[in-house]
Coordinates of C-alpha atoms in Angstrom, one line a residue:
Q149 CA 0.0 0.0 0.0
T150 CA 2.9 2.4 0.8
M151 CA 4.7 1.7 -2.4
R152 CA 1.4 2.2 -4.4
G153 CA 1.1 5.6 -2.9
V154 CA 4.7 6.4 -3.8
T155 CA 4.2 5.2 -7.3
S156 CA 1.2 7.4 -7.7
K157 CA 3.3 10.4 -6.5
I158 CA 6.1 9.6 -8.9
R159 CA 3.6 9.5 -11.8
A160 CA 2.1 12.8 -10.7
I161 CA 5.5 14.5 -10.5
I162 CA 7.3 13.0 -13.5
P163 CA 5.3 12.9 -16.8
T164 CA 5.7 10.0 -19.1
I165 CA 8.5 10.5 -21.7
N166 CA 8.7 8.6 -25.0
T167 CA 12.4 7.7 -25.3
S168 CA 11.9 4.7 -27.6
G169 CA 11.9 6.6 -30.8
R170 CA 8.8 4.7 -32.0
G171 CA 5.1 5.7 -32.4
G172 CA 3.4 9.1 -32.4
S173 CA 3.2 11.7 -35.1
T174 CA 5.7 14.5 -35.6
Q175 CA 3.0 16.9 -34.5
N176 CA 2.3 15.0 -31.3
Q177 CA 6.0 14.8 -30.6
Q178 CA 6.3 18.5 -30.9
K179 CA 3.5 19.1 -28.5
R180 CA 5.0 16.8 -25.9
T181 CA 6.8 18.6 -23.1
F182 CA 10.2 17.2 -22.3
L183 CA 11.8 17.8 -18.9
T184 CA 15.0 19.8 -18.8
H185 CA 17.8 18.7 -16.5
Q186 CA 16.8 21.5 -14.1
S187 CA 13.1 20.5 -14.0
R188 CA 14.0 16.8 -13.7
N189 CA 16.2 17.6 -10.7
A190 CA 13.5 19.7 -9.2
A191 CA 10.9 16.9 -9.7
I192 CA 13.3 14.3 -8.0
Q193 CA 13.9 16.7 -5.1
T194 CA 10.1 17.1 -4.7
L195 CA 9.6 13.4 -4.7
F196 CA 12.2 12.8 -2.0
Q197 CA 10.8 15.7 0.1
H198 CA 7.4 13.9 -0.2
L199 CA 8.9 10.6 0.8
E200 CA 10.7 12.0 3.8
S201 CA 7.8 14.2 5.1
N202 CA 5.4 11.2 5.0
Y203 CA 7.7 8.2 5.7
G204 CA 11.0 9.4 6.9
N205 CA 12.2 8.7 10.5
L206 CA 16.0 8.8 10.7
P207 CA 16.2 8.5 14.5
S208 CA 14.5 5.1 14.3
L209 CA 17.5 3.9 12.3
I210 CA 20.0 4.6 15.1
D211 CA 21.6 1.3 16.1
S212 CA 21.3 0.1 19.7
G213 CA 23.0 -2.8 21.5
P214 CA 26.4 -4.2 20.2
A215 CA 26.0 -2.6 16.8
S216 CA 26.2 0.8 18.4
E217 CA 29.3 0.1 20.5
T218 CA 32.8 1.3 20.1
I219 CA 35.1 -1.7 20.6
V220 CA 38.1 -0.9 22.7
S221 CA 41.2 -3.2 22.3
E222 CA 42.9 -2.5 25.6
D223 CA 46.0 -4.6 24.7
G224 CA 46.9 -2.5 21.7
I225 CA 46.5 -5.4 19.3
L226 CA 44.2 -5.8 16.2
H227 CA 42.1 -9.0 16.8
P228 CA 40.3 -10.8 14.0
H229 CA 37.0 -11.0 15.9
H230 CA 37.0 -7.2 16.5
L231 CA 37.7 -6.5 12.8
A232 CA 34.9 -8.9 11.7
R233 CA 32.4 -7.2 14.0
L234 CA 33.3 -3.8 12.7
F235 CA 33.4 -4.8 9.0
Q236 CA 30.0 -6.5 9.2
H237 CA 28.6 -3.4 10.8
E238 CA 28.0 -5.2 14.1
A239 CA 29.9 -2.3 15.9
T240 CA 30.3 1.4 15.1
A241 CA 34.1 1.9 15.7
L242 CA 37.2 0.2 16.9
H243 CA 39.6 2.0 19.2
V244 CA 43.1 0.6 19.8
P245 CA 45.0 2.5 22.4
N246 CA 48.8 2.5 22.3
F247 CA 48.9 1.0 18.8
F248 CA 52.1 3.0 18.3
R249 CA 54.4 4.1 21.1
S250 CA 53.1 7.4 22.5
E251 CA 56.4 9.2 22.7
S252 CA 57.4 8.1 19.2
A253 CA 54.0 9.3 17.9
K254 CA 54.4 12.7 19.5
K255 CA 57.9 13.1 18.1
L256 CA 56.7 12.1 14.6
G257 CA 53.8 14.5 14.9
E258 CA 56.2 17.4 15.7
E259 CA 58.4 16.4 12.7
L260 CA 55.3 16.5 10.4
I261 CA 54.3 19.9 11.8
Q262 CA 57.7 21.3 10.9
E263 CA 57.5 19.7 7.5
S264 CA 54.2 21.4 6.9
L265 CA 55.8 24.8 7.7
R266 CA 58.6 24.2 5.3
G267 CA 56.2 23.4 2.4
S268 CA 55.4 25.6 -0.5
G269 CA 53.5 28.6 0.7
G270 CA 54.2 27.7 4.3
G271 CA 51.5 25.1 4.7
S272 CA 50.1 21.8 3.8
N273 CA 47.8 21.0 0.8
N274 CA 44.1 21.3 1.6
W275 CA 42.3 17.9 1.5
K276 CA 39.3 18.9 -0.6
V277 CA 36.1 16.9 0.1
S278 CA 33.7 15.6 -2.6
T279 CA 30.3 17.3 -2.2
S280 CA 27.2 17.7 -4.3
R281 CA 28.7 20.9 -5.6
G282 CA 32.1 19.3 -6.5
L283 CA 35.4 19.5 -4.5
E284 CA 35.3 22.0 -1.6
S285 CA 38.0 23.0 0.9
S286 CA 37.9 21.5 4.3
D287 CA 39.6 22.0 7.7
V288 CA 42.1 19.3 6.9
G289 CA 45.4 19.6 5.2
T290 CA 47.6 16.8 3.8
L291 CA 51.4 16.3 3.5
G292 CA 53.2 14.0 1.1
E293 CA 54.3 13.3 -2.4
H294 CA 50.8 12.9 -3.8
S295 CA 47.3 14.1 -3.4
P296 CA 44.4 12.0 -2.2
Y297 CA 43.0 9.9 -5.0
N298 CA 39.6 11.7 -5.2
V299 CA 41.5 15.0 -5.8
A300 CA 43.6 13.4 -8.6
V301 CA 40.4 12.0 -10.3
A302 CA 38.7 15.4 -10.1
R303 CA 41.8 17.1 -11.6
D304 CA 42.0 14.4 -14.4
Q305 CA 38.4 15.0 -15.4
N306 CA 39.2 18.7 -16.0
N307 CA 42.6 18.1 -17.5
K308 CA 43.1 19.4 -21.0
D309 CA 46.8 18.6 -21.2
K310 CA 47.2 15.3 -23.1
E311 CA 50.9 15.2 -22.3
S312 CA 50.4 15.0 -18.5
S313 CA 47.9 13.0 -16.4
P314 CA 47.0 13.8 -12.8
I315 CA 46.3 10.1 -12.4
D316 CA 49.9 9.2 -13.5
E317 CA 51.2 11.9 -11.2
Y318 CA 49.3 10.4 -8.3
F319 CA 50.7 6.8 -8.9
D320 CA 54.2 8.2 -9.4
G321 CA 53.9 10.2 -6.2
V322 CA 52.7 7.1 -4.3
Q323 CA 56.0 5.4 -4.9
R324 CA 58.0 8.4 -3.8
E325 CA 55.9 8.7 -0.7
F326 CA 56.6 5.1 0.3
R327 CA 60.4 5.5 -0.2
S328 CA 60.7 8.9 1.6
R329 CA 58.6 7.9 4.7
R330 CA 60.7 4.9 5.5
R331 CA 64.1 6.7 5.3
S332 CA 65.4 9.2 7.8
Q333 CA 68.4 11.4 8.1
S334 CA 70.7 10.6 11.0
S335 CA 72.0 13.5 13.1
T336 CA 75.6 12.2 13.0
K337 CA 78.3 14.6 11.8
N338 CA 80.8 11.8 11.0
K339 CA 81.0 11.8 7.2
D340 CA 82.4 8.3 7.3
E341 CA 79.2 7.0 8.7
D342 CA 76.0 6.3 6.7
S343 CA 73.7 9.2 7.6
D344 CA 70.6 7.4 6.4
Y345 CA 68.6 4.8 8.4
Y346 CA 65.2 3.1 8.0
K347 CA 62.3 3.4 10.4
L348 CA 58.9 1.8 10.9
W349 CA 56.4 4.1 9.4
P350 CA 53.1 3.8 11.5
L351 CA 51.0 3.2 8.4
D352 CA 53.4 0.3 7.4
K353 CA 52.9 -1.2 10.8
L354 CA 49.1 -1.0 10.3
R355 CA 49.3 -2.7 7.0
L356 CA 51.5 -5.4 8.3
E357 CA 49.3 -6.1 11.3
L358 CA 46.1 -6.1 9.2
E359 CA 47.8 -8.7 7.0
E360 CA 48.6 -10.8 10.1
A361 CA 45.2 -10.3 11.8
W362 CA 42.7 -10.6 9.0
P363 CA 42.1 -14.2 7.9
S364 CA 42.2 -13.4 4.2
G365 CA 45.1 -11.0 4.5
A366 CA 45.4 -7.3 3.6
G367 CA 47.4 -5.2 1.2
L368 CA 47.4 -2.2 -1.1
A369 CA 44.6 -1.8 -3.6
R370 CA 45.6 -1.7 -7.3
E371 CA 44.2 -0.1 -10.3
T372 CA 42.0 -2.4 -12.3
T373 CA 42.2 -0.7 -15.7
K374 CA 44.9 1.3 -17.4
Q375 CA 44.6 3.2 -20.7
K376 CA 48.0 3.7 -22.2
R377 CA 48.6 7.2 -23.6
N378 CA 50.8 5.8 -26.3
N379 CA 52.0 2.4 -27.6
N380 CA 55.4 2.8 -26.1
D381 CA 54.1 3.2 -22.5
N382 CA 55.7 0.1 -21.1
Q383 CA 56.5 1.8 -17.7
H384 CA 52.8 1.7 -16.7
S385 CA 51.9 -1.6 -18.3
H386 CA 51.2 -3.3 -14.9
P387 CA 48.5 -2.4 -12.4
R388 CA 50.0 0.1 -10.0
P389 CA 49.3 0.2 -6.2
F390 CA 47.3 2.9 -4.5
G391 CA 48.7 5.0 -1.7
G392 CA 48.9 3.5 1.8
G393 CA 47.8 6.6 3.6
L394 CA 48.8 10.3 4.1
P395 CA 49.5 12.6 7.1
R396 CA 46.5 14.8 7.9
I397 CA 46.9 18.2 9.7
M398 CA 44.2 20.3 11.3
R399 CA 45.2 23.7 12.7
G400 CA 43.2 25.9 15.1
P401 CA 41.1 27.9 14.8
T402 CA 39.0 25.4 12.7
R403 CA 36.1 26.5 10.6
W404 CA 33.6 24.0 12.1
K405 CA 33.8 24.4 15.9
K406 CA 31.5 21.5 16.6
G407 CA 33.0 19.5 13.7
F408 CA 31.8 18.9 10.2
I409 CA 29.4 15.9 10.2
H410 CA 29.9 13.8 7.1
V411 CA 30.3 10.4 5.5
D412 CA 33.0 9.4 3.0
E413 CA 30.6 7.2 1.0
L414 CA 26.9 7.6 0.7
G415 CA 25.0 4.3 0.7
P416 CA 23.2 1.7 2.8
L417 CA 25.2 -0.6 5.1
D418 CA 25.9 -4.1 3.7
A419 CA 27.3 -6.9 5.8
M420 CA 29.3 -8.1 2.7
R421 CA 31.0 -4.8 1.8
G422 CA 31.9 -1.5 3.2
L423 CA 34.4 1.5 3.2
F424 CA 36.3 2.0 6.5
S425 CA 38.7 4.7 7.6
A426 CA 41.8 4.2 9.8
N427 CA 43.5 7.0 11.7
I428 CA 46.7 6.8 13.8
Y429 CA 46.9 9.8 16.0
L430 CA 50.2 11.6 16.6
T431 CA 49.4 14.9 18.3
M432 CA 46.2 16.3 19.8
P433 CA 45.5 20.0 20.5
E434 CA 44.6 19.5 24.2
S435 CA 48.0 18.1 25.0
E436 CA 49.8 21.3 24.0
K437 CA 48.0 23.6 26.5
K438 CA 46.9 21.6 29.5
D439 CA 48.9 21.1 32.6
E440 CA 48.9 18.0 34.8
E441 CA 46.1 19.3 37.1
T442 CA 43.8 20.2 34.1
L443 CA 44.5 16.8 32.5
E444 CA 43.5 15.0 35.8
T445 CA 40.3 17.1 35.8
A446 CA 39.6 16.2 32.2
M447 CA 40.2 12.5 32.9
E448 CA 37.7 12.7 35.8
D449 CA 35.2 14.4 33.4
N450 CA 35.6 11.6 31.0
R451 CA 34.9 9.0 33.6
N452 CA 31.8 10.8 35.0
D453 CA 30.3 12.2 31.8
D454 CA 31.8 10.1 29.1
K455 CA 28.7 9.8 26.9
K456 CA 27.6 13.4 26.8
P457 CA 29.1 15.5 23.9
N458 CA 30.6 18.8 24.9
W459 CA 32.6 20.3 22.0
R460 CA 34.5 22.7 24.3
R461 CA 35.8 19.8 26.4
D462 CA 36.1 17.4 23.4
M463 CA 38.3 19.6 21.2
G464 CA 40.0 17.4 18.7
A465 CA 38.1 14.3 19.7
L466 CA 36.2 12.1 17.3
Y467 CA 32.4 11.8 17.2
A468 CA 30.8 8.8 15.4
W469 CA 27.1 8.2 15.2
P470 CA 25.7 4.6 15.1
L471 CA 23.3 5.3 12.3
G472 CA 22.4 2.0 10.6
V473 CA 20.7 2.6 7.3
R474 CA 20.5 -1.0 5.9
S475 CA 18.0 -0.9 3.0
R476 CA 17.3 1.2 -0.1
W477 CA 13.8 2.0 1.2
D478 CA 15.2 3.4 4.4
W479 CA 17.7 5.3 2.4
Y480 CA 15.1 6.8 0.0
R481 CA 12.7 7.8 2.7
N482 CA 15.4 9.8 4.5
A483 CA 17.3 10.9 1.4
M484 CA 16.9 14.6 1.9
T485 CA 18.6 14.5 5.4
L486 CA 21.1 11.9 4.4
S487 CA 22.2 14.0 1.3
S488 CA 23.2 16.8 3.7
L489 CA 26.1 14.5 4.9
S490 CA 27.9 15.6 1.8
A491 CA 27.1 19.3 2.0
Q492 CA 29.1 22.0 3.9
D493 CA 26.1 23.9 4.9
P494 CA 25.7 25.4 8.5
E495 CA 21.9 25.0 8.6
M496 CA 22.1 21.4 7.4
Q497 CA 24.8 20.7 10.1
L498 CA 22.5 22.0 12.8
N499 CA 19.7 19.7 11.6
L500 CA 22.1 16.7 11.6
Q501 CA 23.2 17.4 15.2
H502 CA 19.5 17.4 16.1
V503 CA 18.3 14.3 14.3
L504 CA 21.4 12.1 14.9
G505 CA 21.3 12.5 18.7
K506 CA 24.2 11.5 20.9
P507 CA 27.4 10.3 19.2
N508 CA 29.9 7.8 20.3
I509 CA 32.7 9.9 21.8
I510 CA 36.3 8.8 21.1
R511 CA 39.1 10.8 22.7
P512 CA 42.2 9.4 21.2
K513 CA 45.7 10.0 22.6
P514 CA 49.0 10.1 20.7
G515 CA 49.7 6.6 19.4
D516 CA 46.1 5.5 19.3
L517 CA 44.5 3.8 16.3
V518 CA 40.8 4.3 15.5
L519 CA 38.9 2.4 12.7
L520 CA 35.3 3.3 11.8
C521 CA 32.8 2.8 9.0
A522 CA 33.2 5.7 6.6
Q523 CA 29.5 5.2 5.7
R524 CA 28.3 6.2 9.2
P525 CA 28.2 9.9 10.1
H526 CA 31.3 11.1 11.9
C527 CA 33.3 14.3 12.6
A528 CA 36.5 15.6 14.2
V529 CA 35.5 18.2 16.8
G530 CA 37.0 21.6 16.1
F531 CA 39.3 23.6 18.3
D532 CA 40.6 27.1 18.7
E533 CA 44.3 26.5 19.3
G534 CA 46.9 23.8 18.7
V535 CA 47.4 21.3 16.0
R536 CA 45.9 17.8 15.4
V537 CA 48.1 15.4 13.4
S538 CA 47.1 11.9 12.3
L539 CA 47.9 9.4 9.6
Q540 CA 44.9 8.2 7.6
C541 CA 44.0 5.6 5.0
F542 CA 40.9 3.8 3.8
L543 CA 40.1 0.1 4.0
Q544 CA 37.8 -1.7 1.4
Y545 CA 36.0 -4.7 2.8
N546 CA 34.4 -7.1 0.3
G547 CA 33.5 -10.1 2.5
L548 CA 35.0 -12.3 5.1
E549 CA 36.8 -14.4 2.5
K550 CA 38.2 -11.5 0.6
R551 CA 41.5 -9.6 1.1
L552 CA 41.3 -6.2 2.7
L553 CA 42.3 -3.5 0.3
I554 CA 44.0 -0.3 1.5
D555 CA 44.1 3.0 -0.4
C556 CA 44.2 6.7 0.0

């Protein structure tokens, strides 16, 4: 009965269009009114507004019980059963404290801050987010030899120079990034000694431990198709690996004080597939300006009031909402609100804060790892002062018996 009513509304909004090329006189075809792109978009928007006003109920789709939980791996180890729960959407997030040694994380974070200050223009490259209006600037900057893949794709679509390709530049930069992050300069002044040494890059540690923990293994995603630009292009004749992750930097004051609520992929949750985000935290803004007494007070607040969001107290923290949209019908009947998860609009953000309710609050410390479903709403809480540095990559899950694919 519900679907019959929806069908009637669709017929009322969108007139029948003859696209077969058969039947009807020329005179009748001339009289027929065809929808322009603009009127079609308006009709679709009207349809979804009708669906949501009559059938929408996003708060009813908030998960409860185990699916709403943030798993905490207190021993600092990735466990297969924790990963399986997360990837099958039977948990909202996975927090692994002390995944990387705290002091080493802080030191690396400071090195990356200095690297960002030495960059061209005195800063990092803005990590532009994909929205309904195209790529838009965000509060996040990136460091490294290549851009995020979504930025490279957008540049390639607008590229008019046939001699160069932003996609090729991305894959070439990936190889440079791998080599540069594993090698460091020694402080020795003895010219007879080798001044280079190799270190364990935290994202390499993550990749290794995912390979060891996940039953079907894990590794870098690779391009599936490659269009050669000329017949002599043997250098790129084999599928190339995607990036394994990039440093992300947020500097205060951020634009979105309460965080920009978003998803990295729009679509219903599926137990057989999903997109997940992994972040290793290096520096947090609170640690730069709080003395020991204030830290003790904050820890006490966390114990007594842990589930209540307070953006002033939670500066730099991660909010993740256990929203569980698991069917197309649930998606369509809430499409207007869900579409705002890809729009940087203040009014839409206020509405999302209202309808999503209380988030899971994760307050990571330097060295912590957090994995979450990138299809569930989440945000990094803004802050006025300090710097937040993390290392981030994406994980593609395609079933329990499939290899995890890592990209950035």
